[in-house]
Amino acid sequence: MDKLVIQGGAQLNGEIRIAGAKNSALPIMAAALLTRDVVTIGNLPHLFDITTMLELLGCMGIESVVGEKLNVEINSSTIKRFNAPYDLVKTMRASILVLGPMLSHYGEAEVALPGGCAIGSRPVNLHLAALKKMGAKIIVENGYIKANTNGQRLKGAHIFMDIVTVTGTENIMMAATLATGQTIIENAAREPEVVDLALCLRAMGADISGEGSATITINGVERLHGCQYQVMPDRIETGTYLIAAAATRGRIKVKDTRPSILESVLSKLEEAGAQIDIGENWISLDMHGQRPRAVSLTTAPYPAFPTDMQAQFTALNAIADGSGSITETVFENRFMHIHEMNRMGADLKVEGNTVIFRGVPFLKGAPVMATDLRASASLIIAGLVCESETVVDRIYHIDRGYECIEEKLQSLGAKIRRLPS
Ligand code: UD1
């Protein structure tokens, strides 16, 4: 397994380009299952998860053509199997996103049931309950979700999501585009990635309104057509580099991003002492060489502070001036990075779903192990502010969600290199 070796102490300074959003690209790729025409998706990030989704579509018999300019053309008319096998689903939970569109368009779908993962049990009961309410017959057998519509179209329904779920909202929104009648999703996720998917579906001919609010209305149509769509910038990648720069007391500019979808993170960075400037598609951060101040925060669905940025901000707080608390309300077990950071000399205590922290002036390098995607990013940030060398093991997690992370960090002045296995 590859490792990353980081020699801490360098301030991050310079400019980088932000890639397309992974969590937007994945549902948009799944949406290509809703039409037999070609869907051309641009600004795709170069990531393992994207390759996994292409592989998943490929094993159903769907042809994709990957272009040179981060484009992919997906043509689902060649579909032969309506099955997402366990081998792929276990490497990427977002594979569940093929369930709604496949069932709605082709009337049947078999998708391996995703298991728990490093950050919690992560059930998909709300996806299944909503599809059942739309008339799907679903059984879970031998580790697979087996769904069909008895040769009928799904029926529009009034759906109340007990918990705000991002992929759940996306799955049902996609399924509803080809259902008969109207579907209303209440307590829908308001994440920008849900909005991006809705915009793509609308470009395919779907009748959707209310995306970005807690109530999304979809009037089913008989068919959708192909389209060309550019994936929006990745807000989590954007935030991760800004936090890394703040932790190293640096000054960076991130380009090809969208400041308006990062308000909660930018305001926390300002509270930590960063000077933030924004343009239409860029953000600059300048710490003026100062140590960050401690910032307490609570994660919650958008527009609140994102759980996908909790680990990275914990790394910042670990070396900040002062003390505070971080509360995680979205996932029950998203604190695996805490124990690794404590091995690097941090002062972090987990109490239930809260971390009580006291910032220390610097961390000390250690061999550490990444347990999930965002935890990996946080350990890299911790490594950047160490006095000595840190080796981050199990780095395959990072390649699922961060494009060329060591090259981007190197270009900002970090001393980081990959040790191939
Ligand atoms: C998506 C993101 C992930 C992010 C998360 C929360 C993608 C591909 N992934 O994951 O990066 O961390 O949103 O912003 O977009 N839940 C249930 N039953 C369900 C569905 C969810 O109990 O049927 C619970 C989950 O266990 C969790 C909470 O709801 O506690 C939110 O999860 P959800 O929004 O569904 O996360 P994902 O969509 O899997």
Coordinates of C-alpha atoms in Angstrom, one line a residue, residues 86-412:
Y86 CA -20.7 -6.4 -4.1
D87 CA -17.1 -6.2 -5.2
L88 CA -17.6 -2.7 -6.4
V89 CA -20.2 -1.5 -3.9
K90 CA -17.9 -2.4 -1.0
T91 CA -15.2 -0.1 -2.4
M92 CA -17.6 2.8 -3.0
R93 CA -20.9 3.3 -1.1
A94 CA -22.0 5.9 -3.6
S95 CA -22.7 2.9 -5.9
I96 CA -26.2 3.0 -4.3
L97 CA -26.9 5.9 -6.6
V98 CA -27.5 3.6 -9.5
L99 CA -30.5 2.1 -7.7
G100 CA -33.1 4.9 -8.3
P101 CA -32.3 5.6 -11.9
M102 CA -31.9 2.0 -13.0
L103 CA -35.2 0.9 -11.3
S104 CA -37.1 3.9 -12.7
H105 CA -35.9 3.6 -16.3
Y106 CA -35.6 -0.2 -16.7
G107 CA -38.0 -1.4 -14.1
E108 CA -35.5 -3.6 -12.2
A109 CA -32.3 -3.3 -10.2
E110 CA -30.1 -5.4 -8.0
V111 CA -27.6 -3.5 -5.9
A112 CA -25.4 -5.0 -3.2
L113 CA -26.4 -3.6 0.2
P114 CA -23.6 -1.3 1.3
G115 CA -22.2 -2.3 4.7
G116 CA -21.1 -0.1 7.6
C117 CA -17.9 1.9 7.2
A118 CA -15.2 3.7 9.2
I119 CA -17.5 6.6 10.0
G120 CA -20.7 4.8 11.0
S121 CA -23.4 2.2 10.2
R122 CA -24.8 4.3 7.2
P123 CA -28.0 2.4 6.4
V124 CA -30.0 3.0 3.2
N125 CA -33.4 2.4 4.7
L126 CA -34.7 5.8 3.7
H127 CA -33.8 5.2 0.1
L128 CA -35.7 1.9 0.1
A129 CA -38.7 3.2 2.0
A130 CA -39.2 6.0 -0.5
L131 CA -38.9 3.7 -3.5
K132 CA -41.4 1.4 -1.9
K133 CA -43.8 4.3 -1.5
M134 CA -43.4 4.9 -5.2
G135 CA -44.6 1.4 -5.9
A136 CA -41.4 -0.6 -6.1
K137 CA -41.3 -4.2 -4.8
I138 CA -38.1 -4.5 -2.8
I139 CA -36.6 -7.4 -1.0
V140 CA -33.2 -7.6 0.6
E141 CA -31.7 -11.1 0.2
N142 CA -28.2 -12.6 0.2
G143 CA -26.7 -9.2 0.8
Y144 CA -28.5 -7.6 -2.2
I145 CA -31.3 -5.1 -2.6
K146 CA -33.5 -6.7 -5.3
A147 CA -36.0 -4.2 -6.7
N148 CA -38.5 -4.2 -9.5
T149 CA -41.6 -2.3 -10.6
N150 CA -43.7 -5.3 -12.0
G151 CA -43.4 -3.8 -15.5
Q152 CA -45.1 -0.5 -14.4
R153 CA -43.6 3.0 -14.1
L154 CA -42.9 4.1 -10.6
K155 CA -45.7 6.3 -9.2
G156 CA -45.1 9.8 -7.8
A157 CA -45.5 10.1 -4.1
H158 CA -45.3 12.5 -1.1
I159 CA -42.1 11.5 0.7
F160 CA -40.9 12.8 4.0
M161 CA -37.3 12.0 4.8
D162 CA -36.9 11.3 8.5
I163 CA -33.2 12.4 8.3
V164 CA -31.6 14.7 5.8
T165 CA -29.8 12.3 3.5
V166 CA -27.8 13.5 0.5
T167 CA -27.6 10.4 -1.7
G168 CA -31.1 9.4 -0.5
T169 CA -32.5 12.7 -1.8
E170 CA -30.5 12.2 -5.0
N171 CA -31.7 8.7 -5.6
I172 CA -35.3 9.6 -5.1
M173 CA -35.1 12.7 -7.2
M174 CA -33.6 10.7 -10.1
A175 CA -36.2 7.9 -9.7
A176 CA -39.0 10.5 -9.7
T177 CA -38.0 12.1 -13.0
L178 CA -39.5 9.1 -14.9
A179 CA -42.3 8.2 -12.5
T180 CA -46.0 8.9 -13.3
G181 CA -47.3 12.1 -11.6
Q182 CA -45.8 14.3 -9.0
T183 CA -43.3 13.5 -6.3
I184 CA -42.6 15.8 -3.4
I185 CA -39.5 15.2 -1.3
E186 CA -39.8 16.9 2.1
N187 CA -36.8 17.4 4.4
A188 CA -34.7 17.1 1.3
A189 CA -31.0 17.6 1.4
R190 CA -30.0 21.2 0.4
E191 CA -26.4 20.4 -0.5
P192 CA -25.0 22.2 -3.6
E193 CA -24.3 18.7 -5.1
V194 CA -28.1 18.0 -5.0
V195 CA -28.7 21.3 -6.8
D196 CA -26.0 20.4 -9.4
L197 CA -27.7 17.1 -10.0
A198 CA -31.1 18.8 -10.4
L199 CA -29.6 21.2 -13.0
C200 CA -28.2 18.3 -15.0
L201 CA -31.5 16.4 -14.8
R202 CA -33.3 19.5 -16.0
A203 CA -30.8 19.7 -18.9
M204 CA -32.0 16.2 -19.7
G205 CA -35.6 17.3 -19.8
A206 CA -36.7 16.6 -16.2
D207 CA -39.3 18.8 -14.6
I208 CA -37.9 19.7 -11.1
S209 CA -38.3 22.7 -8.9
G210 CA -37.3 23.6 -5.3
E211 CA -33.7 22.1 -5.4
G212 CA -31.6 23.9 -2.8
S213 CA -34.6 24.1 -0.5
A214 CA -36.0 21.5 1.9
T215 CA -38.9 20.7 -0.5
I216 CA -38.2 19.4 -4.0
T217 CA -41.0 18.8 -6.4
I218 CA -40.6 16.6 -9.4
N219 CA -43.3 16.1 -12.1
G220 CA -42.5 12.8 -13.9
V221 CA -41.9 12.9 -17.7
E222 CA -42.1 10.0 -20.2
R223 CA -38.5 10.2 -21.3
L224 CA -35.3 12.1 -20.7
H225 CA -32.8 12.9 -23.4
G226 CA -29.0 13.3 -23.5
C227 CA -27.2 16.5 -22.6
Q228 CA -23.8 18.0 -22.0
Y229 CA -23.1 19.1 -18.4
Q230 CA -20.1 20.6 -16.6
V231 CA -19.7 19.4 -13.0
M232 CA -19.4 22.2 -10.4
P233 CA -16.2 22.7 -8.4
D234 CA -15.4 20.6 -5.3
R235 CA -16.2 22.6 -2.2
I236 CA -14.6 20.0 0.1
E237 CA -11.3 20.0 -1.9
T238 CA -11.5 23.8 -1.8
G239 CA -12.0 23.9 2.0
T240 CA -9.3 21.3 2.6
Y241 CA -6.6 23.4 0.9
L242 CA -7.7 26.6 2.6
I243 CA -7.6 24.8 6.0
A244 CA -4.1 23.4 5.2
A245 CA -2.8 26.8 4.3
A246 CA -4.3 28.3 7.5
A247 CA -2.7 25.6 9.7
T248 CA 0.7 26.3 8.2
R249 CA 0.2 30.1 8.6
G250 CA 0.4 30.5 4.8
R251 CA -1.2 32.4 2.0
I252 CA -2.9 30.8 -0.9
K253 CA -5.3 31.4 -3.7
V254 CA -7.7 28.6 -4.9
K255 CA -9.0 29.1 -8.4
D256 CA -11.9 27.6 -10.4
T257 CA -14.0 27.2 -7.3
R258 CA -17.3 28.8 -6.0
P259 CA -17.1 30.9 -2.8
S260 CA -20.9 31.1 -2.4
I261 CA -21.1 27.4 -1.4
L262 CA -18.4 27.6 1.3
E263 CA -19.9 30.3 3.5
S264 CA -19.9 28.3 6.8
V265 CA -16.3 27.2 6.2
L266 CA -15.0 30.6 5.2
S267 CA -16.6 32.3 8.3
K268 CA -14.9 29.7 10.6
L269 CA -11.6 30.4 8.8
E270 CA -12.1 34.1 9.5
E271 CA -12.8 33.3 13.1
A272 CA -9.5 31.4 13.1
G273 CA -7.7 34.6 12.1
A274 CA -7.6 34.2 8.3
Q275 CA -8.0 37.2 5.9
I276 CA -10.3 35.8 3.2
D277 CA -10.9 37.6 -0.1
I278 CA -13.2 36.3 -2.8
G279 CA -13.9 36.8 -6.5
E280 CA -16.5 35.1 -8.7
N281 CA -14.5 31.9 -9.0
W282 CA -11.6 32.2 -6.6
I283 CA -10.8 32.5 -2.9
S284 CA -7.6 33.7 -1.3
L285 CA -6.6 33.2 2.3
D286 CA -3.8 34.9 4.2
M287 CA -2.8 34.2 7.8
H288 CA -0.2 37.0 7.8
G289 CA 2.2 34.4 9.4
Q290 CA 0.0 34.1 12.5
R291 CA -0.9 31.0 14.4
P292 CA -4.6 30.2 14.0
R293 CA -7.0 30.8 16.8
A294 CA -9.1 27.9 18.2
V295 CA -12.6 27.7 16.7
S296 CA -15.5 25.6 18.1
L297 CA -17.9 24.2 15.6
T298 CA -20.8 21.8 15.1
T299 CA -21.4 19.8 11.9
A300 CA -24.9 19.6 10.3
P301 CA -26.4 19.3 6.9
Y302 CA -25.9 22.2 4.4
P303 CA -25.8 25.2 4.8
A304 CA -24.2 24.4 8.2
F305 CA -20.6 23.3 8.7
P306 CA -20.0 20.1 6.6
T307 CA -19.2 16.9 8.3
D308 CA -16.8 16.3 5.4
M309 CA -14.6 19.1 6.7
Q310 CA -14.7 18.2 10.4
A311 CA -11.5 16.2 10.4
Q312 CA -9.5 18.8 8.6
F313 CA -10.7 21.6 10.9
T314 CA -9.8 19.3 13.9
A315 CA -6.2 19.3 12.6
L316 CA -6.3 23.1 12.5
N317 CA -7.6 23.3 16.0
A318 CA -5.0 20.8 17.2
I319 CA -2.3 23.4 16.7
A320 CA -4.5 26.5 17.3
D321 CA -4.1 29.1 20.1
G322 CA -6.8 28.3 22.6
S323 CA -9.3 25.5 23.3
G324 CA -12.8 24.6 22.3
S325 CA -15.1 21.8 21.1
I326 CA -16.1 20.1 17.9
T327 CA -19.5 18.4 17.8
E328 CA -20.3 15.9 15.0
T329 CA -24.0 15.5 14.4
V330 CA -24.2 13.7 11.0
F331 CA -22.2 10.5 11.5
E332 CA -21.9 8.6 14.8
N333 CA -18.3 7.5 14.6
R334 CA -16.4 10.1 12.6
F335 CA -13.5 10.5 15.1
M336 CA -11.0 7.9 14.1
H337 CA -8.4 10.6 13.2
I338 CA -8.5 11.9 16.8
H339 CA -6.5 9.0 18.1
E340 CA -3.9 9.3 15.4
M341 CA -3.6 13.0 16.0
N342 CA -3.1 12.4 19.7
R343 CA -0.2 10.0 18.8
M344 CA 1.3 13.1 17.1
G345 CA 1.1 15.1 20.4
A346 CA -2.4 16.7 20.0
D347 CA -4.6 17.2 23.1
L348 CA -8.0 16.0 21.9
K349 CA -10.6 14.1 24.0
V350 CA -13.6 12.4 22.7
E351 CA -16.8 12.7 24.8
G352 CA -19.8 11.2 23.1
N353 CA -20.1 13.0 19.8
T354 CA -17.9 15.9 20.8
V355 CA -14.2 16.5 20.8
I356 CA -12.8 18.8 23.5
F357 CA -9.5 20.2 22.3
R358 CA -6.7 22.3 23.7
G359 CA -4.4 23.6 21.0
V360 CA -0.7 22.8 21.2
P361 CA 2.1 24.9 19.5
F362 CA 3.2 22.1 17.2
L363 CA 2.7 18.4 16.6
K364 CA 5.4 15.7 16.4
G365 CA 5.8 13.4 13.4
A366 CA 4.7 9.8 13.8
P367 CA 3.7 6.9 11.6
V368 CA -0.1 7.2 11.3
M369 CA -2.9 5.4 9.6
A370 CA -5.7 6.8 7.5
T371 CA -9.1 5.3 8.1
D372 CA -11.3 7.1 5.6
L373 CA -11.1 9.8 3.0
R374 CA -11.4 13.0 5.0
A375 CA -9.5 11.5 7.9
S376 CA -6.6 11.0 5.5
A377 CA -6.7 14.6 4.5
S378 CA -6.7 15.7 8.1
L379 CA -3.6 13.6 8.9
I380 CA -1.8 15.2 6.0
I381 CA -2.7 18.6 7.4
A382 CA -1.4 17.5 10.8
G383 CA 1.8 16.2 9.1
L384 CA 2.3 19.6 7.5
V385 CA 2.5 21.3 10.9
C386 CA 4.8 18.7 12.5
E387 CA 8.3 19.4 13.6
S388 CA 9.5 16.2 12.1
E389 CA 8.6 13.5 9.6
T390 CA 5.1 11.9 9.4
V391 CA 4.3 8.8 7.4
V392 CA 0.6 8.4 6.5
D393 CA -0.2 4.8 5.7
R394 CA -3.3 3.4 3.8
I395 CA -3.3 6.4 1.5
Y396 CA -5.5 4.7 -1.0
H397 CA -8.4 6.5 0.8
I398 CA -7.0 9.9 -0.3
D399 CA -6.9 8.9 -4.0
R400 CA -10.6 8.2 -3.9
G401 CA -11.4 11.9 -3.3
Y402 CA -8.4 14.2 -3.9
E403 CA -6.9 14.7 -7.3
C404 CA -3.1 14.7 -7.4
I405 CA -2.9 15.8 -3.8
E406 CA 0.9 15.5 -3.4
E407 CA 1.5 17.4 -6.6
K408 CA -0.8 20.2 -5.6
L409 CA 0.7 20.4 -2.1
Q410 CA 4.2 20.3 -3.5
S411 CA 3.3 23.2 -5.9
L412 CA 2.3 25.2 -2.7

